[in-house]
Short mmCIF file of C-alpha atoms and ligand atoms in Angstrom, two decimals:
data_model
loop_
_atom_site.label_atom_id
_atom_site.label_comp_id
_atom_site.label_asym_id
_atom_site.label_seq_id
_atom_site.Cartn_x
_atom_site.Cartn_y
_atom_site.Cartn_z
CA UNK A 30 59.43 -36.89 0.98
CA UNK A 31 58.05 -33.39 0.71
CA UNK A 32 59.78 -30.08 1.15
CA UNK A 33 59.11 -28.56 4.59
CA UNK A 34 57.85 -25.10 5.37
CA UNK A 35 60.82 -22.85 6.36
CA UNK A 36 60.71 -21.88 10.04
CA UNK A 37 60.64 -18.13 9.32
CA UNK A 38 57.30 -18.59 7.51
CA UNK A 39 55.84 -20.47 10.48
CA UNK A 40 57.04 -17.72 12.82
CA UNK A 41 55.60 -15.00 10.57
CA UNK A 42 52.20 -16.74 10.43
CA UNK A 43 52.16 -17.18 14.22
CA UNK A 44 53.01 -13.52 14.82
CA UNK A 45 50.31 -12.32 12.41
CA UNK A 46 47.70 -14.55 14.08
CA UNK A 47 48.80 -13.35 17.54
CA UNK A 48 48.50 -9.76 16.39
CA UNK A 49 44.98 -10.34 15.04
CA UNK A 50 43.78 -12.14 18.20
CA UNK A 51 45.21 -9.48 20.53
CA UNK A 52 43.82 -6.72 18.37
CA UNK A 53 40.33 -8.29 18.41
CA UNK A 54 40.24 -8.57 22.19
CA UNK A 55 42.00 -5.31 23.12
CA UNK A 56 40.49 -3.33 20.21
CA UNK A 57 43.49 -1.02 19.93
CA UNK A 58 47.20 -1.44 19.34
CA UNK A 59 48.01 -0.56 22.96
CA UNK A 60 48.93 -4.23 23.59
CA UNK A 61 52.14 -3.66 21.58
CA UNK A 62 53.71 -2.27 24.75
CA UNK A 63 52.33 -5.02 26.99
CA UNK A 64 54.66 -7.68 28.41
CA UNK A 65 51.86 -10.26 27.94
CA UNK A 66 51.89 -9.79 24.18
CA UNK A 67 55.67 -9.97 23.91
CA UNK A 68 55.71 -12.91 26.37
CA UNK A 69 53.31 -14.93 24.20
CA UNK A 70 55.19 -13.90 21.08
CA UNK A 71 58.57 -15.03 22.46
CA UNK A 72 57.16 -18.32 23.80
CA UNK A 73 55.45 -18.99 20.45
CA UNK A 74 58.67 -18.32 18.54
CA UNK A 75 60.64 -20.66 20.85
CA UNK A 76 57.97 -23.39 20.41
CA UNK A 77 58.11 -22.93 16.63
CA UNK A 78 61.91 -23.30 16.70
CA UNK A 79 61.68 -26.46 18.86
CA UNK A 80 59.00 -27.84 16.53
CA UNK A 81 61.24 -27.14 13.58
CA UNK A 82 64.27 -28.77 15.23
CA UNK A 83 62.26 -31.93 15.92
CA UNK A 84 61.15 -31.80 12.27
CA UNK A 85 64.84 -31.68 11.26
CA UNK A 86 65.56 -34.85 13.27
CA UNK A 87 62.63 -36.71 11.71
CA UNK A 88 63.68 -35.51 8.28
CA UNK A 89 67.22 -36.83 8.81
CA UNK A 90 65.84 -40.17 9.99
CA UNK A 91 63.58 -40.51 6.97
CA UNK A 92 66.34 -39.38 4.65
CA UNK A 93 68.74 -42.07 5.86
CA UNK A 94 66.13 -44.71 5.01
CA UNK A 95 65.78 -43.58 1.37
CA UNK A 96 67.57 -45.37 -1.45
CA UNK A 97 70.20 -43.62 -3.57
CA UNK A 98 67.81 -42.51 -6.33
CA UNK A 99 65.24 -41.13 -3.89
CA UNK A 100 67.97 -39.28 -1.99
CA UNK A 101 69.15 -37.60 -5.19
CA UNK A 102 65.56 -36.71 -6.11
CA UNK A 103 64.93 -35.20 -2.70
CA UNK A 104 68.13 -33.15 -2.79
CA UNK A 105 67.10 -31.88 -6.21
CA UNK A 106 63.64 -30.94 -4.87
CA UNK A 107 65.20 -28.99 -2.01
CA UNK A 108 66.96 -26.74 -4.49
CA UNK A 109 63.67 -25.16 -5.66
CA UNK A 110 62.94 -22.07 -3.59
CA UNK A 111 60.04 -22.51 -1.16
CA UNK A 112 57.59 -20.10 -2.82
CA UNK A 113 58.29 -21.48 -6.27
CA UNK A 114 57.56 -24.98 -4.95
CA UNK A 115 54.37 -23.68 -3.34
CA UNK A 116 53.28 -22.12 -6.61
CA UNK A 117 54.02 -25.29 -8.54
CA UNK A 118 52.18 -27.52 -6.09
CA UNK A 119 49.18 -25.21 -6.34
CA UNK A 120 49.04 -25.00 -10.13
CA UNK A 121 50.91 -27.98 -11.52
CA UNK A 122 49.05 -31.11 -12.49
CA UNK A 123 49.97 -34.37 -10.84
CA UNK A 124 52.05 -36.73 -12.92
CA UNK A 125 50.30 -39.90 -14.12
CA UNK A 126 52.04 -42.11 -11.57
CA UNK A 127 51.16 -39.73 -8.72
CA UNK A 128 47.58 -39.69 -9.90
CA UNK A 129 47.41 -43.47 -9.96
CA UNK A 130 48.46 -43.56 -6.31
CA UNK A 131 45.58 -41.45 -5.11
CA UNK A 132 42.89 -42.61 -7.53
CA UNK A 133 39.77 -43.86 -5.73
CA UNK A 134 38.25 -46.92 -7.24
CA UNK A 135 35.00 -45.50 -8.51
CA UNK A 136 33.96 -43.05 -11.15
CA UNK A 137 31.06 -42.02 -13.27
CA UNK A 138 30.89 -41.11 -16.94
CA UNK A 139 34.65 -41.28 -17.08
CA UNK A 140 35.03 -38.75 -14.27
CA UNK A 141 37.37 -40.20 -11.64
CA UNK A 142 37.83 -39.14 -8.04
CA UNK A 143 41.25 -38.45 -6.54
CA UNK A 144 41.96 -38.73 -2.83
CA UNK A 145 43.95 -35.50 -2.58
CA UNK A 146 45.24 -34.42 0.79
CA UNK A 147 43.76 -31.22 2.15
CA UNK A 148 46.23 -28.35 1.89
CA UNK A 149 48.10 -27.58 5.11
CA UNK A 150 47.01 -23.95 5.18
CA UNK A 151 43.37 -25.08 4.91
CA UNK A 152 43.72 -27.55 7.78
CA UNK A 153 45.57 -24.95 9.83
CA UNK A 154 42.83 -22.39 9.31
CA UNK A 155 40.17 -24.99 10.10
CA UNK A 156 41.69 -26.00 13.43
CA UNK A 157 42.41 -22.41 14.30
CA UNK A 158 38.73 -21.64 13.63
CA UNK A 159 37.57 -24.53 15.82
CA UNK A 160 39.86 -23.50 18.68
CA UNK A 161 38.80 -19.88 18.33
CA UNK A 162 35.10 -20.86 18.44
CA UNK A 163 35.59 -22.73 21.70
CA UNK A 164 37.46 -19.83 23.33
CA UNK A 165 34.91 -17.36 22.02
CA UNK A 166 31.82 -19.31 23.14
CA UNK A 167 33.27 -19.86 26.62
CA UNK A 168 34.30 -16.22 26.93
CA UNK A 169 30.92 -15.06 25.65
CA UNK A 170 28.88 -17.34 27.92
CA UNK A 171 30.78 -17.08 31.18
CA UNK A 172 32.74 -13.82 31.27
CA UNK A 173 32.15 -10.11 30.77
CA UNK A 174 35.20 -10.00 28.56
CA UNK A 175 34.51 -8.15 25.28
CA UNK A 176 30.76 -8.78 25.79
CA UNK A 177 28.36 -6.41 23.98
CA UNK A 178 26.03 -5.97 26.96
CA UNK A 179 28.78 -5.02 29.40
CA UNK A 180 30.47 -2.87 26.78
CA UNK A 181 27.17 -1.11 26.17
CA UNK A 182 26.63 -0.56 29.90
CA UNK A 183 30.13 0.82 30.35
CA UNK A 184 29.75 3.14 27.39
CA UNK A 185 26.30 4.27 28.54
CA UNK A 186 27.66 5.10 32.00
CA UNK A 187 30.60 7.00 30.53
CA UNK A 188 28.30 8.97 28.24
CA UNK A 189 25.80 9.91 30.98
CA UNK A 190 28.70 10.87 33.26
CA UNK A 191 30.17 13.12 30.58
CA UNK A 192 26.77 14.74 29.96
CA UNK A 193 26.33 15.35 33.71
CA UNK A 194 29.87 16.76 33.82
CA UNK A 195 29.10 19.05 30.88
CA UNK A 196 25.89 20.35 32.44
CA UNK A 197 27.66 20.90 35.78
CA UNK A 198 30.43 22.90 34.14
CA UNK A 199 28.20 24.86 31.76
CA UNK A 200 26.03 27.33 33.66
CA UNK A 201 22.60 27.80 32.00
CA UNK A 202 22.25 31.00 29.94
CA UNK A 203 20.87 34.07 31.69
CA UNK A 204 19.17 37.08 30.17
CA UNK A 205 22.57 38.83 30.12
CA UNK A 206 24.40 36.27 28.02
CA UNK A 207 21.61 34.40 26.17
CA UNK A 208 21.84 34.82 22.40
CA UNK A 209 19.63 34.00 19.47
CA UNK A 210 20.84 31.10 17.35
CA UNK A 211 18.93 29.43 14.50
CA UNK A 212 20.35 26.12 15.79
CA UNK A 213 18.07 26.39 18.84
CA UNK A 214 14.79 26.82 16.93
CA UNK A 215 14.01 23.10 16.64
CA UNK A 216 14.67 22.45 20.35
CA UNK A 217 12.66 25.57 21.18
CA UNK A 218 9.73 24.30 19.14
CA UNK A 219 9.69 21.17 21.32
CA UNK A 220 9.63 23.30 24.49
CA UNK A 221 6.83 25.36 22.98
CA UNK A 222 4.74 22.31 22.04
CA UNK A 223 5.09 20.89 25.56
CA UNK A 224 4.50 24.05 27.62
CA UNK A 225 3.06 26.89 25.62
CA UNK A 226 0.85 25.66 22.79
CA UNK A 227 -2.18 25.19 25.07
CA UNK A 228 -2.48 28.97 25.52
CA UNK A 229 -0.53 30.47 22.60
CA UNK A 230 -1.92 28.14 19.95
CA UNK A 231 -0.42 26.20 17.06
CA UNK A 232 2.61 28.08 15.70
CA UNK A 233 2.01 30.89 18.26
CA UNK A 234 -1.14 32.13 16.54
CA UNK A 235 -2.72 33.03 19.92
CA UNK A 236 -5.66 31.86 22.04
CA UNK A 237 -5.81 32.34 25.82
CA UNK A 238 -2.41 33.97 25.43
CA UNK A 239 -1.62 36.68 22.86
CA UNK A 240 -0.67 36.07 19.22
CA UNK A 241 3.15 35.75 19.24
CA UNK A 242 3.57 36.13 15.47
CA UNK A 243 2.39 39.74 15.11
CA UNK A 244 4.17 42.97 15.99
CA UNK A 245 1.86 44.06 18.84
CA UNK A 246 3.10 43.35 22.37
CA UNK A 247 1.54 43.90 25.79
CA UNK A 248 4.80 43.39 27.65
CA UNK A 249 7.86 45.25 26.38
CA UNK A 250 10.37 45.26 29.26
CA UNK A 251 13.41 44.83 26.97
CA UNK A 252 14.65 46.62 23.87
CA UNK A 253 15.28 43.63 21.61
CA UNK A 254 12.68 40.99 20.75
CA UNK A 255 14.82 38.01 21.78
CA UNK A 256 15.61 39.46 25.24
CA UNK A 257 12.00 40.54 25.64
CA UNK A 258 10.72 37.00 25.15
CA UNK A 259 13.46 35.67 27.46
CA UNK A 260 12.41 38.22 30.11
CA UNK A 261 8.66 37.47 29.94
CA UNK A 262 9.19 33.69 29.98
CA UNK A 263 11.63 33.93 32.88
CA UNK A 264 9.61 36.38 35.00
CA UNK A 265 6.04 35.88 33.77
CA UNK A 266 3.61 38.70 33.15
CA UNK A 267 3.04 41.31 35.89
CA UNK A 268 -0.53 41.83 34.60
CA UNK A 269 -1.75 38.28 34.23
CA UNK A 270 -0.76 35.31 36.39
CA UNK A 271 -1.90 32.94 33.62
CA UNK A 272 1.50 33.68 32.04
CA UNK A 273 3.58 32.28 34.89
CA UNK A 274 7.27 32.92 35.61
CA UNK A 275 8.55 29.75 33.94
CA UNK A 276 12.20 30.46 34.78
CA UNK A 277 11.74 31.82 38.34
CA UNK A 278 9.34 28.96 39.18
CA UNK A 279 12.00 26.45 38.13
CA UNK A 280 9.82 24.84 35.45
CA UNK A 281 12.19 25.74 32.61
CA UNK A 282 16.00 25.97 32.71
CA UNK A 283 18.00 28.80 31.16
CA UNK A 284 18.71 26.44 28.24
CA UNK A 285 14.96 25.83 27.68
CA UNK A 286 14.21 29.56 27.80
CA UNK A 287 17.04 30.36 25.38
CA UNK A 288 15.62 27.71 23.01
CA UNK A 289 11.97 28.72 23.24
CA UNK A 290 12.93 32.41 22.88
CA UNK A 291 14.75 31.47 19.65
CA UNK A 292 11.58 29.73 18.45
CA UNK A 293 9.33 32.70 19.30
CA UNK A 294 11.85 35.05 17.61
CA UNK A 295 11.75 32.77 14.55
CA UNK A 296 7.93 32.67 14.22
CA UNK A 297 7.77 36.43 14.83
CA UNK A 298 10.57 37.63 12.53
CA UNK A 299 11.37 34.93 10.03
CA UNK A 300 7.96 33.63 8.92
CA UNK A 301 4.78 35.42 7.91
CA UNK A 302 2.52 36.47 10.86
CA UNK A 303 -0.69 34.49 11.35
CA UNK A 304 -3.34 37.19 10.88
CA UNK A 305 -6.92 37.08 12.29
CA UNK A 306 -8.06 36.30 8.73
CA UNK A 307 -5.93 33.13 8.90
CA UNK A 308 -7.26 32.14 12.33
CA UNK A 309 -4.76 34.08 14.44
CA UNK A 310 -5.77 36.09 17.52
CA UNK A 311 -6.29 39.82 17.12
CA UNK A 312 -3.28 42.04 18.00
CA UNK A 313 -2.99 43.03 21.69
CA UNK A 314 -0.90 45.78 23.27
CA UNK A 315 1.04 48.34 21.27
CA UNK A 316 3.14 48.08 18.13
CA UNK A 317 6.74 47.31 19.09
CA UNK A 318 9.87 48.88 17.59
CA UNK A 319 12.53 46.35 18.44
CA UNK A 320 16.19 47.21 18.27
CA UNK A 321 18.32 44.87 16.23
C1 HEC B 17 -1.81 29.18 30.90
C2 HEC B 17 -1.71 29.87 29.64
C3 HEC B 17 -0.32 30.24 29.16
C4 HEC B 17 0.75 29.41 28.97
C5 HEC B 17 0.79 27.91 29.21
C6 HEC B 17 1.79 30.23 28.47
N1 HEC B 17 1.40 31.52 28.33
FE1 HEC B 17 2.50 33.06 27.59
N2 HEC B 17 0.99 34.32 28.01
C7 HEC B 17 -0.25 33.98 28.49
C8 HEC B 17 -1.04 35.18 28.67
C9 HEC B 17 -2.46 35.21 29.16
C10 HEC B 17 -0.23 36.25 28.29
C11 HEC B 17 -0.56 37.70 28.30
C12 HEC B 17 0.00 38.27 29.57
C13 HEC B 17 -0.39 39.71 29.78
O1 HEC B 17 -1.55 40.04 29.52
O2 HEC B 17 0.52 40.48 30.20
C14 HEC B 17 1.04 35.66 27.87
C15 HEC B 17 2.12 36.38 27.40
C16 HEC B 17 3.24 35.84 26.85
C17 HEC B 17 4.25 36.62 26.18
C18 HEC B 17 4.27 38.10 26.02
C19 HEC B 17 3.29 38.47 24.95
C20 HEC B 17 2.94 39.93 24.98
O3 HEC B 17 2.24 40.37 24.03
O4 HEC B 17 3.31 40.59 25.95
C21 HEC B 17 5.17 35.74 25.72
C22 HEC B 17 6.43 36.06 24.95
C23 HEC B 17 4.74 34.43 26.13
N3 HEC B 17 3.56 34.54 26.80
C24 HEC B 17 5.43 33.29 25.86
C25 HEC B 17 5.06 32.06 26.41
C26 HEC B 17 5.88 30.90 26.29
C27 HEC B 17 7.20 30.82 25.56
C28 HEC B 17 5.23 29.93 26.95
C29 HEC B 17 5.70 28.51 27.18
C30 HEC B 17 6.92 28.37 27.92
C31 HEC B 17 4.01 30.47 27.44
N4 HEC B 17 3.95 31.77 27.11
C32 HEC B 17 3.05 29.75 28.12
C33 HEC B 17 -0.67 32.69 28.77
C34 HEC B 17 0.11 31.57 28.76
#
């Protein structure tokens, strides 16, 4: 007869597995306050105790059928603490008589095969894996529960809703409160490439529209360069309808104008101007003296 696993170990293993399964499905520890979790935990513990009690009965039955010597041996075995026994069974070699019992009747080159039993923990893990597979495949195939596609859809909806919420609550910048920020240059370059490059040329070097990299400006309604660009893009040019009122016409939002104004500011102030010698358009208007 073998020593049995103490019931507290069984209960511990069950609780750990329950925790893992709940955590995998709920994906947070919020289930720790749920009556379902504690319900399953309590029922599992009761089942483990019943299972153990039945084991006790069987053990008593078997024990009464042993002869005197075997009884003494078993009582001796029970004195070793559980974990010590576990360690020994994992690392101790079988005695010669034990080995003879499980020797399979074939071998090769003197190597013999033993019919060892699979360890309980291995079998337990195996059956748990099989059961888990079945639950998982059914849940995956027939329900939306913890399914990537539905999770993706839900997350996508939540994200778009939060973006819409943000845009609703954040009024677009106006010429009064728009500010230059280097963070907007890249986004502004995209706006420029989509809407402006056809007339103002690659990098703002000029073409149908004036060179935006030099210091000569036809339109100077504002005192600072950034606000000036914002103004012209929002209201267009009073002299030439080719430069339309992008903001007033509703083509660009305040955000777009703030971005593209940052880009124009950048190519005008922070990089070298593209001169006529380098393929840029000749200066138009008068030299500007922008305030900082
Ligand atoms: C259809 C051609 C065209 C497009 C597209 C265009 N512009 Fe212009 N833009 C012009 C012309 C022409 C002028 C000169 C207006 C004038 O003579 O007053 C101008 C003037 C300007 C000025 C003032 C320059 C100055 O010297 O006064 C700025 C700034 C400007 N555009 C920025 C932009 C931006 C930014 C975009 C894209 C959102 C854009 N433009 C798109 C044709 C265009």
